[in-house]
Coordinates of C-alpha atoms and ligand atoms in Angstrom, one line a residue:
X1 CA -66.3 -109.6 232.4
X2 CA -64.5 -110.6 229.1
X3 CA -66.4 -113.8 227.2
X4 CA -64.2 -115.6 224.6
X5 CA -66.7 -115.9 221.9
X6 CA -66.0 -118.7 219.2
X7 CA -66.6 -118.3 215.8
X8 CA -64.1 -116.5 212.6
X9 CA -61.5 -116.1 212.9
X10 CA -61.0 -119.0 215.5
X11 CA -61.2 -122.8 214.2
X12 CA -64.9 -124.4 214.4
X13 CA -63.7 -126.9 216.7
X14 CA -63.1 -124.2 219.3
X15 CA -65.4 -123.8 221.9
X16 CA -65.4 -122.6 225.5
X17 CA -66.4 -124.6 228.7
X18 CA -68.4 -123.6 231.9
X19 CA -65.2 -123.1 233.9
X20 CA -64.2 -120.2 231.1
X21 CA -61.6 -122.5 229.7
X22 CA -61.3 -123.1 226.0
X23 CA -61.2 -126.4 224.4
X24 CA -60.5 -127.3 220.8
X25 CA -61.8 -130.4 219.2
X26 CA -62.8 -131.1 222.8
X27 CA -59.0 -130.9 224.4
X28 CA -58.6 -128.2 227.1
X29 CA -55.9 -125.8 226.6
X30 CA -54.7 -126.1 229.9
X31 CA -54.0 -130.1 229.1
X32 CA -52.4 -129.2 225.7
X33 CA -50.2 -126.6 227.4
X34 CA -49.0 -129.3 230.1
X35 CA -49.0 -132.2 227.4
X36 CA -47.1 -130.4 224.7
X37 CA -45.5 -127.4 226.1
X38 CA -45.9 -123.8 225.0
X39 CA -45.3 -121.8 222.7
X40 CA -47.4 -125.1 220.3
X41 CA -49.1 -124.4 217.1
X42 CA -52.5 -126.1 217.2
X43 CA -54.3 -127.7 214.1
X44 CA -58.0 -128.7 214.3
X45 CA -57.4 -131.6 212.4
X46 CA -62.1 -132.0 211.5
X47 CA -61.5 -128.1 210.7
X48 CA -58.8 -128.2 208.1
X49 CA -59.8 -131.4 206.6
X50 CA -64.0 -129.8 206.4
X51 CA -62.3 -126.8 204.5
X52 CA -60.5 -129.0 202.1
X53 CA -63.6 -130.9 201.1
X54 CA -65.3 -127.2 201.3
X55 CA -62.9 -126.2 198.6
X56 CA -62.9 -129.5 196.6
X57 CA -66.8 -129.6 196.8
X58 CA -67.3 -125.8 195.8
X59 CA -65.4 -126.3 192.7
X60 CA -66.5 -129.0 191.7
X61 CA -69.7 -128.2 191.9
X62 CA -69.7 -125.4 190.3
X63 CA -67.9 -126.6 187.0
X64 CA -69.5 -129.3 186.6
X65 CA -72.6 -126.9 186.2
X66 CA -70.7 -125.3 183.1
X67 CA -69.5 -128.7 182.2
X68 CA -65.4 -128.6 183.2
X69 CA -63.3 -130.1 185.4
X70 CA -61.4 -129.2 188.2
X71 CA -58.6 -130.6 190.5
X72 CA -57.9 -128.8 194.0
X73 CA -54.4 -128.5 194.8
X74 CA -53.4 -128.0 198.4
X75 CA -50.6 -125.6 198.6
X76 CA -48.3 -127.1 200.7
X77 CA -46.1 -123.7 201.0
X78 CA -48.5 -122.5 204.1
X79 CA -47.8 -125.4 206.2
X80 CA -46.8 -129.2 205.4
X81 CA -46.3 -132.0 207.2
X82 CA -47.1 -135.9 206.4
X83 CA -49.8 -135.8 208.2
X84 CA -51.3 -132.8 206.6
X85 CA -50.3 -134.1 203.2
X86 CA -52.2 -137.4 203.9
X87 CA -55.3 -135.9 204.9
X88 CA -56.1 -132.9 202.0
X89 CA -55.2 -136.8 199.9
X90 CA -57.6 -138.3 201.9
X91 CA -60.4 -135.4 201.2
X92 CA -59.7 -135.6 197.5
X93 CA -57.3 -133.0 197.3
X94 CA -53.9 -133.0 195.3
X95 CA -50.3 -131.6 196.9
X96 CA -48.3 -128.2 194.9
X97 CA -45.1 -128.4 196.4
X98 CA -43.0 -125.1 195.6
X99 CA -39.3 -126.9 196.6
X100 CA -37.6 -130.2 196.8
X101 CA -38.4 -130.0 200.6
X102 CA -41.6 -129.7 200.1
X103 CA -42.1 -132.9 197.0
X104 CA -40.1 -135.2 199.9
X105 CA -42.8 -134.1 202.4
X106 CA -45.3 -134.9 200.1
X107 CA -43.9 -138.3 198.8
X108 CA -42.9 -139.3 202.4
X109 CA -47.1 -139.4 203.1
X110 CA -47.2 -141.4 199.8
X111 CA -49.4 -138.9 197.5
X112 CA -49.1 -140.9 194.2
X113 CA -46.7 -138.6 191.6
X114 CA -49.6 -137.8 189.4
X115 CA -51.3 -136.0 192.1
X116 CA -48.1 -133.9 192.5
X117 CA -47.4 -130.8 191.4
X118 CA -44.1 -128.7 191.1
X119 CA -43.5 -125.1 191.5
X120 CA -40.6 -122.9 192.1
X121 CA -38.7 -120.1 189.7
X122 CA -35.7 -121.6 190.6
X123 CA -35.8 -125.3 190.1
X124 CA -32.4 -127.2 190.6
X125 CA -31.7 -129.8 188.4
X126 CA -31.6 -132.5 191.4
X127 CA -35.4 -130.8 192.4
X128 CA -36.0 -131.4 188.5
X129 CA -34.8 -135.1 188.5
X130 CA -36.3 -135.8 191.6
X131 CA -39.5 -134.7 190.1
X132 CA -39.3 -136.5 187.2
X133 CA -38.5 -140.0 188.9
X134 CA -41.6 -139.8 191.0
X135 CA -43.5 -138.9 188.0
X136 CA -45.2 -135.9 189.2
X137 CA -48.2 -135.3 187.5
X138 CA -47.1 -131.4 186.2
X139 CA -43.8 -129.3 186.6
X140 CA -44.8 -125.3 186.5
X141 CA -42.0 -123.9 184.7
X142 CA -41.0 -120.4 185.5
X143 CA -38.9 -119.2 182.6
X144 CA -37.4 -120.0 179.0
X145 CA -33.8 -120.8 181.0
X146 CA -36.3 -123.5 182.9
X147 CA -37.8 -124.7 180.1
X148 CA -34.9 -126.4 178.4
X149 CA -33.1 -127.6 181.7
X150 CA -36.4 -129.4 182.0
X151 CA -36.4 -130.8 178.4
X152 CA -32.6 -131.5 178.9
X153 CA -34.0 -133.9 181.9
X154 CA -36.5 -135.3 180.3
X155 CA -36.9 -137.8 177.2
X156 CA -38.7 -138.5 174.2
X157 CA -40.0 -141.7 175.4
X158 CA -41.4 -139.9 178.7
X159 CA -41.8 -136.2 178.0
X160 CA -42.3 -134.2 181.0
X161 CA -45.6 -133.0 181.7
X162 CA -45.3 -128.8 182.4
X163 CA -47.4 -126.0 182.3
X164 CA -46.0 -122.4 181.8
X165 CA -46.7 -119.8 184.4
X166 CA -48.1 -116.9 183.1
X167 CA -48.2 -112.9 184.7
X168 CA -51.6 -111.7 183.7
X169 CA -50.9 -108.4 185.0
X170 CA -53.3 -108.5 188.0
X171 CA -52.0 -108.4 191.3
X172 CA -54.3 -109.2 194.3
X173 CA -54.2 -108.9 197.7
X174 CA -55.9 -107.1 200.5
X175 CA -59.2 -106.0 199.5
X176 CA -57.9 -104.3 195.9
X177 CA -56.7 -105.6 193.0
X178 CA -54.4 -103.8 190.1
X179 CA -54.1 -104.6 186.6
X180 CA -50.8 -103.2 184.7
X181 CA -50.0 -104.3 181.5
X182 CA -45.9 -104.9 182.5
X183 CA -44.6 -107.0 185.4
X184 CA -42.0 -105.6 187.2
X185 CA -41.4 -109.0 189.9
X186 CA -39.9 -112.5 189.6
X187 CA -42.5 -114.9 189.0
X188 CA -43.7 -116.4 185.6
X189 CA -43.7 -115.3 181.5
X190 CA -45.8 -111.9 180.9
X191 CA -48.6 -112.2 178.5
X192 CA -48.0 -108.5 177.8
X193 CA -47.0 -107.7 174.1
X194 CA -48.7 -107.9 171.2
X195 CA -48.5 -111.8 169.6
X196 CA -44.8 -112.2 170.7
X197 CA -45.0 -111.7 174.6
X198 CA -42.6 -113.7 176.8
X199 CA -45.7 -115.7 178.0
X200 CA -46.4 -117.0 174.3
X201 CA -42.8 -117.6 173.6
X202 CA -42.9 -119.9 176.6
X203 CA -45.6 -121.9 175.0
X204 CA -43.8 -122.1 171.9
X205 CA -40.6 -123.2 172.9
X206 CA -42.6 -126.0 175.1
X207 CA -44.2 -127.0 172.0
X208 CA -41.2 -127.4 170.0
X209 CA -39.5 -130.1 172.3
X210 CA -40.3 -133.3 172.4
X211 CA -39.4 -134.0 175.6
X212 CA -42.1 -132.1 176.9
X213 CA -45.8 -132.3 176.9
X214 CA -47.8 -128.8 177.2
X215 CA -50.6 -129.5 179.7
X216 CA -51.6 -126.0 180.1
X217 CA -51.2 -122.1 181.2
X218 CA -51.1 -121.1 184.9
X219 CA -51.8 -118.0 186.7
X220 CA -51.4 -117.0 190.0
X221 CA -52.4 -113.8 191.0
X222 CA -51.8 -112.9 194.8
X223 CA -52.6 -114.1 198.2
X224 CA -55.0 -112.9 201.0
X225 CA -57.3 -112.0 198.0
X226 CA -61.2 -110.6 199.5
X227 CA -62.1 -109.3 196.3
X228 CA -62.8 -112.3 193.7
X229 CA -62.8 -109.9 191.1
X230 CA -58.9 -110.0 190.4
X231 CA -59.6 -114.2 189.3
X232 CA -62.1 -113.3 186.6
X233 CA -59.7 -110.5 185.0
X234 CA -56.7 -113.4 185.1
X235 CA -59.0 -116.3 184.2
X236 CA -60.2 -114.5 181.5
X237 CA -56.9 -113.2 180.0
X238 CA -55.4 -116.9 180.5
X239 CA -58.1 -118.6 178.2
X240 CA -57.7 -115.7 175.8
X241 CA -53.6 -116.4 176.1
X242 CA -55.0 -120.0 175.2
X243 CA -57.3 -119.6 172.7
X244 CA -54.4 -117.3 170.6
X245 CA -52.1 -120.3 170.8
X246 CA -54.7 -122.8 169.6
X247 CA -54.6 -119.9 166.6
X248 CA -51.2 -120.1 165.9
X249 CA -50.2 -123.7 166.2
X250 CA -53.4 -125.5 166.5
X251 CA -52.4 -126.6 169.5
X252 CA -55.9 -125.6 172.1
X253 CA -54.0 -127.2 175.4
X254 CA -56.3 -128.9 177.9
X255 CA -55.7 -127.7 181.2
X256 CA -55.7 -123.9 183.2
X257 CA -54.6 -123.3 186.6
X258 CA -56.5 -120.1 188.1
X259 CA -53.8 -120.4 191.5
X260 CA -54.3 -119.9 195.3
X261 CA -54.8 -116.9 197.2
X262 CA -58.3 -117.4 198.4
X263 CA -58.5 -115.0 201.9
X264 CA -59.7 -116.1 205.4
X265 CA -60.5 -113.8 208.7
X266 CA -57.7 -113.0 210.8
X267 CA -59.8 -110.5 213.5
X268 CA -63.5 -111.0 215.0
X269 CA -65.7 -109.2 212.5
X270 CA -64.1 -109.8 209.3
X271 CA -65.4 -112.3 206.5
X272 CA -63.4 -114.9 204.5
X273 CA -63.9 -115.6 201.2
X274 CA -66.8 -118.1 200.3
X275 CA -65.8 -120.9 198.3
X276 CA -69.2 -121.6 197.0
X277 CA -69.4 -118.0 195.9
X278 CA -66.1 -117.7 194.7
X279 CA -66.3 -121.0 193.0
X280 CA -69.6 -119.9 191.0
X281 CA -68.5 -116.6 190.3
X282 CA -65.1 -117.6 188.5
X283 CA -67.4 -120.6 186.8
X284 CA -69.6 -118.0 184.9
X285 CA -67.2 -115.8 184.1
X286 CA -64.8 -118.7 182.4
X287 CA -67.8 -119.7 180.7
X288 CA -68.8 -116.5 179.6
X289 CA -65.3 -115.7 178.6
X290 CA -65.0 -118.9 176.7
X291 CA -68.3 -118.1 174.7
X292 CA -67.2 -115.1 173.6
X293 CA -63.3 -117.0 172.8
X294 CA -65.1 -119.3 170.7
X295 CA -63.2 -121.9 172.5
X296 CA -64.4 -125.4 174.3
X297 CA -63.5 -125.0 178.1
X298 CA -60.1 -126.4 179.5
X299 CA -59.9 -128.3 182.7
X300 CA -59.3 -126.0 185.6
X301 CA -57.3 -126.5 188.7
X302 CA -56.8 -124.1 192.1
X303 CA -54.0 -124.1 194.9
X304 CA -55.7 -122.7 197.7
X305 CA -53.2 -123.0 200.8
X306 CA -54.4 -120.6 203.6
X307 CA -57.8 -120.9 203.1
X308 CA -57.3 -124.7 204.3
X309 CA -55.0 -124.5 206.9
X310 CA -54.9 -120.8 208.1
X311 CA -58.3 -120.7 210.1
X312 CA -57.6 -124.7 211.5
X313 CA -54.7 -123.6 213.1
X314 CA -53.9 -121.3 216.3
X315 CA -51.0 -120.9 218.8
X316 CA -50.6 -121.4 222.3
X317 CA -48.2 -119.5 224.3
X318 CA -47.8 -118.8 227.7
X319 CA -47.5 -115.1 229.1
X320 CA -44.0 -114.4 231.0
X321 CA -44.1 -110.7 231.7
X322 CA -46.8 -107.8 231.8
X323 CA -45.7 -104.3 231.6
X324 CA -47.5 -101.1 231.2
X325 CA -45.9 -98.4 229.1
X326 CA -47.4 -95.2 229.5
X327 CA -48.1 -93.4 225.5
X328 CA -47.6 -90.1 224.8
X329 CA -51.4 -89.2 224.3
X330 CA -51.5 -90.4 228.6
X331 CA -53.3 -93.3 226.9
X332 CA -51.4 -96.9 229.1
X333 CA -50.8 -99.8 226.7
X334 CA -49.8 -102.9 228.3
X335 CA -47.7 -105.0 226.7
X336 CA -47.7 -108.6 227.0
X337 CA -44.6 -110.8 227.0
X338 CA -45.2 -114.5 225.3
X339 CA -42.7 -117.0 225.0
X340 CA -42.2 -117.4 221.2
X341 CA -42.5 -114.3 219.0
X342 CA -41.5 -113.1 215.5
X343 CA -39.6 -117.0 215.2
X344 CA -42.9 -118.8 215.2
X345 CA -44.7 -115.8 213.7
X346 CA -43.2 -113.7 211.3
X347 CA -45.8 -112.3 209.3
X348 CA -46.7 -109.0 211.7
X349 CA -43.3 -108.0 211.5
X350 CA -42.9 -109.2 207.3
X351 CA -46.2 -107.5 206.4
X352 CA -47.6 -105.6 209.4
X353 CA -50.3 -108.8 209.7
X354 CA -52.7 -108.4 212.1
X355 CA -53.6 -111.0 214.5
X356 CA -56.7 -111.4 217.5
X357 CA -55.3 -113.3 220.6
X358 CA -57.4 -114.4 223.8
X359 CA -56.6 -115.1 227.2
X360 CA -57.3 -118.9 227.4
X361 CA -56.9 -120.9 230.4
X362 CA -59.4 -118.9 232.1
X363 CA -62.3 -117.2 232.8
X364 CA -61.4 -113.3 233.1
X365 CA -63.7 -111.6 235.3
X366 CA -61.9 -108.1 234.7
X367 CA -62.0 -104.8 232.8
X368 CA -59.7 -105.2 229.3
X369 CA -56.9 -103.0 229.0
X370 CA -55.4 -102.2 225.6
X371 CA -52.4 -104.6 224.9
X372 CA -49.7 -105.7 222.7
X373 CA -48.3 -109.2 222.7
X374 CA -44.6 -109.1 222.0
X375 CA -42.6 -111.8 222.1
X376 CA -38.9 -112.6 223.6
X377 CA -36.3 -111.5 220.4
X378 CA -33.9 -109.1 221.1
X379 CA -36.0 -106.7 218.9
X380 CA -38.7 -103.8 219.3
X381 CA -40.5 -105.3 216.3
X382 CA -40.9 -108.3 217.6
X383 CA -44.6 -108.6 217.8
X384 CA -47.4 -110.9 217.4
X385 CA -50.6 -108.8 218.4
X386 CA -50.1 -105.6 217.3
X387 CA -53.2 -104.4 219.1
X388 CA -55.5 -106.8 221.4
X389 CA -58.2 -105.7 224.2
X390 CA -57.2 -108.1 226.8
X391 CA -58.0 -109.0 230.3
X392 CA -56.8 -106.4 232.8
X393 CA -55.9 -108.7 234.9
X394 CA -53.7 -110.5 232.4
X395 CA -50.1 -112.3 234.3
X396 CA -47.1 -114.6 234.2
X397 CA -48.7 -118.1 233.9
X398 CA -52.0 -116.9 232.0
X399 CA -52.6 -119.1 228.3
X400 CA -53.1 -116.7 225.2
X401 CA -54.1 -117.9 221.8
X402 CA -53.5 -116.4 218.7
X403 CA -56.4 -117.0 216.0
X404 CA -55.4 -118.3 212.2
X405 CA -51.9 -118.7 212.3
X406 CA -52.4 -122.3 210.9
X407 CA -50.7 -120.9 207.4
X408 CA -47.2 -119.3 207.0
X409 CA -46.7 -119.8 210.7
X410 CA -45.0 -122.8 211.3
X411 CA -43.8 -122.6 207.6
X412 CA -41.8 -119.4 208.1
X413 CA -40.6 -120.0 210.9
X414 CA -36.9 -119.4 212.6
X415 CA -34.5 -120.0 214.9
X416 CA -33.8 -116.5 215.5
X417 CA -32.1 -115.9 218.7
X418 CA -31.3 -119.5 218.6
X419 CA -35.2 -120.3 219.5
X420 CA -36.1 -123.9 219.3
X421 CA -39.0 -123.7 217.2
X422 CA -42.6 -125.2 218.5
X423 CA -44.4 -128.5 218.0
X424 CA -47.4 -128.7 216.3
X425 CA -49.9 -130.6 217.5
X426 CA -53.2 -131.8 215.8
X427 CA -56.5 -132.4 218.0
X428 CA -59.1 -134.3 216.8
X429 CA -62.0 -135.7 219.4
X430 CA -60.6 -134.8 222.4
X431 CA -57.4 -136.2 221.8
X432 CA -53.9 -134.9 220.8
X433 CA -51.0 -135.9 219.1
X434 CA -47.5 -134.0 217.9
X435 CA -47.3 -133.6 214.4
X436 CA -44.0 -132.2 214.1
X437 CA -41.7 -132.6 217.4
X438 CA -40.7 -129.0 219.0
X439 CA -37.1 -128.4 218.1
X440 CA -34.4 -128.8 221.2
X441 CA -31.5 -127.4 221.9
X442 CA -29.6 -130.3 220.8
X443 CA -31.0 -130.0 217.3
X444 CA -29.6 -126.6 216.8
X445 CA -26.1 -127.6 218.1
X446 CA -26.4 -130.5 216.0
X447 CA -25.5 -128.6 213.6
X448 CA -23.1 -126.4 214.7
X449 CA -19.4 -128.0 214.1
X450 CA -17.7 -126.3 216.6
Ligands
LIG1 N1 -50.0 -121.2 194.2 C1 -48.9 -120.4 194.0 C2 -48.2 -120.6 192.7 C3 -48.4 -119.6 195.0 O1 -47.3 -118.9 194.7 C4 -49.1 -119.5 196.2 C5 -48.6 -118.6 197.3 C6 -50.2 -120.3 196.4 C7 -50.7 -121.1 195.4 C8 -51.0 -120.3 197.7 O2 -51.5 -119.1 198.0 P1 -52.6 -119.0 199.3 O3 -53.9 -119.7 198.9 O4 -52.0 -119.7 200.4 O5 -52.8 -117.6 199.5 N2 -46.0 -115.8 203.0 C9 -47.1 -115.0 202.6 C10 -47.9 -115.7 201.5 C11 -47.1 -116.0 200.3 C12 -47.8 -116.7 199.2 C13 -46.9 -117.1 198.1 N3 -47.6 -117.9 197.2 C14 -48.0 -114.7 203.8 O6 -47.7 -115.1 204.9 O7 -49.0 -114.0 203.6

């Protein structure tokens, strides 16, 4: 007999019934699969909004305990619709947007400008305008080249407000962090170099136009992060960044952004970051590093994006084929044929991600077999579950979930192989409703012009 247990990594809203069905946020999957269609992405709408006011609440909590600030900022990168937009607004949250396609997103569920911020290393200057009409409340600039097509945007009598993305030389990720004093990747102005890095000629070349305003210094360090170590090390070489410009020009900006990143549980057994922990342990080292900068503390912000929408989210697919393939250590693994694949989930075959599926619509009353879920691209790599105990008795017809693809999912997703891509559908107290409409055929040739 295999039981479903709920819990990390699923969504808190799932649970299972007497029948051995699961339900989330009180909707059966069997009803979601007939309503919606498989493969759907599912988003437990009382999940993701409890995690952004989880997030918002840790922080604030703890700063206002060392006496700063803080604004959340809901990267909108690992999945964005309107809907999503309006409710991380509605729990207090702010919206990063990385693109133009993201900022219309965002000012299509009416987040005010202010509470808007713009990322990207590659701004165009239409992405820059745009910006700049709806008064977003901070541009990130990337680069010196950025800096002055911003400036060259904006005016005197409404300077832009930016803040200059910094590489602190600690990389995060995984479990480890690593701290090298040279950057050898795209993103943001290296604080390495003594007095004259590229990080402090940033600042200075923002402080010498006037159409600009310097908010602050940002920092963003990795994604997927277990180890809040890596935050401290960045955190506390921005406000030393900050407290060597305030030297120089007298200038002590106001405002540091510490970045997303913040990890969840993908497989049964492993622990997400705790934002209350997290959020006190990067409070008393800011303070602690400030004390010893001799430096009043700035306002901080955070753009967690996973972390809010990652666990709240799982997909629904329905199994086609079953085969088992015998190994070459006489071991059998069976692999399990679902009807989306690397185009709805990309990340196992981008970064070897691993992922925990269930069988679903049932109760399985059998022995579990060692699987693979694989989906239906003309390519070996095409997988979603790398490696998943499932029912033995798993067939054609059977409901599997995947656990925590609510971030990066939908987001990266493709039309490889011409694949429409899914809906996504949001439950909330036993009801559902699309989100985002699964693609059609006729939206792909829409575009083709023959
Ligand atoms: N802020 C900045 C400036 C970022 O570049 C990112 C992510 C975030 C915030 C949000 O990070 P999060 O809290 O979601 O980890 N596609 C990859 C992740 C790429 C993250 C890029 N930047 C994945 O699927 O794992």
């Amino acid at each position: 007999m295999t039981t479903f247990i709920p819990g990390e990594p699923w969504s808190t809203g799932v649970a299972r019934a007497a029948n051995g069905s699961v339900t989330i946020a009180g909707v059966g999957v069997r009803a979601l699969a007939t309503e919606h269609g498989t493969p759907a992405y599912v988003l437990d709408e009382a999940d993701l909004r409890a995690r952004a006011r989880g997030y918002r609440r840790a922080f604030e909590t703890a700063f206002a305990e060392i006496g700063a600030g803080v604004d959340v900022y809901y990267a909108g990168k690992a999945f964005l619709s309107v809907a999503v937009a309006r409710w991380v607004h509605e729990e207090g949250l702010r919206v990063d947007t990385a693109t133009g396609g993201e900022l219309a997103v965002a000012l299509r569920a009416g987040i005010p400008g202010e509470h808007l911020g713009l990322h990207g290393n590659n701004k165009s200057n239409a992405e820059i305008a745009r910006a700049l009409d709806a008064g977003v409340g901070r541009i990130i600039v990337d680069s010196l080249v950025e800096i002055d097509r911003v400036a060259n945007a904006a005016s005197t009598e409404r300077p832009a407000p930016v803040m200059v993305r910094v590489t602190t030389g600690v990389h995060a990720g995984g479990h480890e962090y690593i701290s090298t004093a040279h950057e050898d990747q795209k993103f943001g102005l290296s604080i390495a170099g003594d007095g004259d890095s590229p990080a402090m000629q940033g600042l200075l070349a923002v402080l010498a136009r006037p159409e600009l305003r310097l908010l602050g210094i940002h920092s963003h360090i990795g994604s997927q992060i277990l180890d809040p170590s890596g935050f401290e090390v960045a955190a506390h070489a921005v406000l030393t960044l900050r407290a060597q410009l305030a030297e120089r020009t007298g200038v002590l900006v106001d405002e540091v952004d510490l970045g997303g990143g913040y990890g969840i549980a993908y497989l049964p057994g492993e622990v997400a970051l705790d934002p209350d922990r997290i959020a006190k342990d990067i409070a008393s080292s800011v303070q602690a590093s400030a004390t010893d900068l001799g430096t009043p503390l700035p306002r901080f912000s955070i753009e967690p994006g996973r972390a809010i929408v990652g666990p709240a989210g799982l997909t629904l697919y329905t199994v086609g084929t079953v085969k088992p393939v015998r190994l070459e250590d006489g071991r059998t693994r069976t692999y399990v044929s679902v009807d989306g694949g690397m185009s709805d989930n990309i990340r196992p075959a981008l970064y070897g991600a691993q992922y925990h599926a269930e069988v679903v619509g049932r109760s399985a009353a059998a022995q579990t077999v060692l699987a693979r879920v694989v989906g239906k691209h003309c390519e070996s790599g095409d997988i979603v579950v790398h490696d998943v105990q499932l029912p033995a008795d798993v067939r054609a017809g059977d409901l599997l979930a995947v656990a925590a693809t609510g971030a990066y999912g939908r987001s990266m997703a493709s039309n490889y192989n011409h694949v429409p891509r899914p809906a996504v559908i949001a439950v909330a107290d036993g009801t559902s409703r699309v989100l985002v409409r699964r693609e059609t055929e006729d939206d792909l040739l829409a575009l083709d012009l023959g």
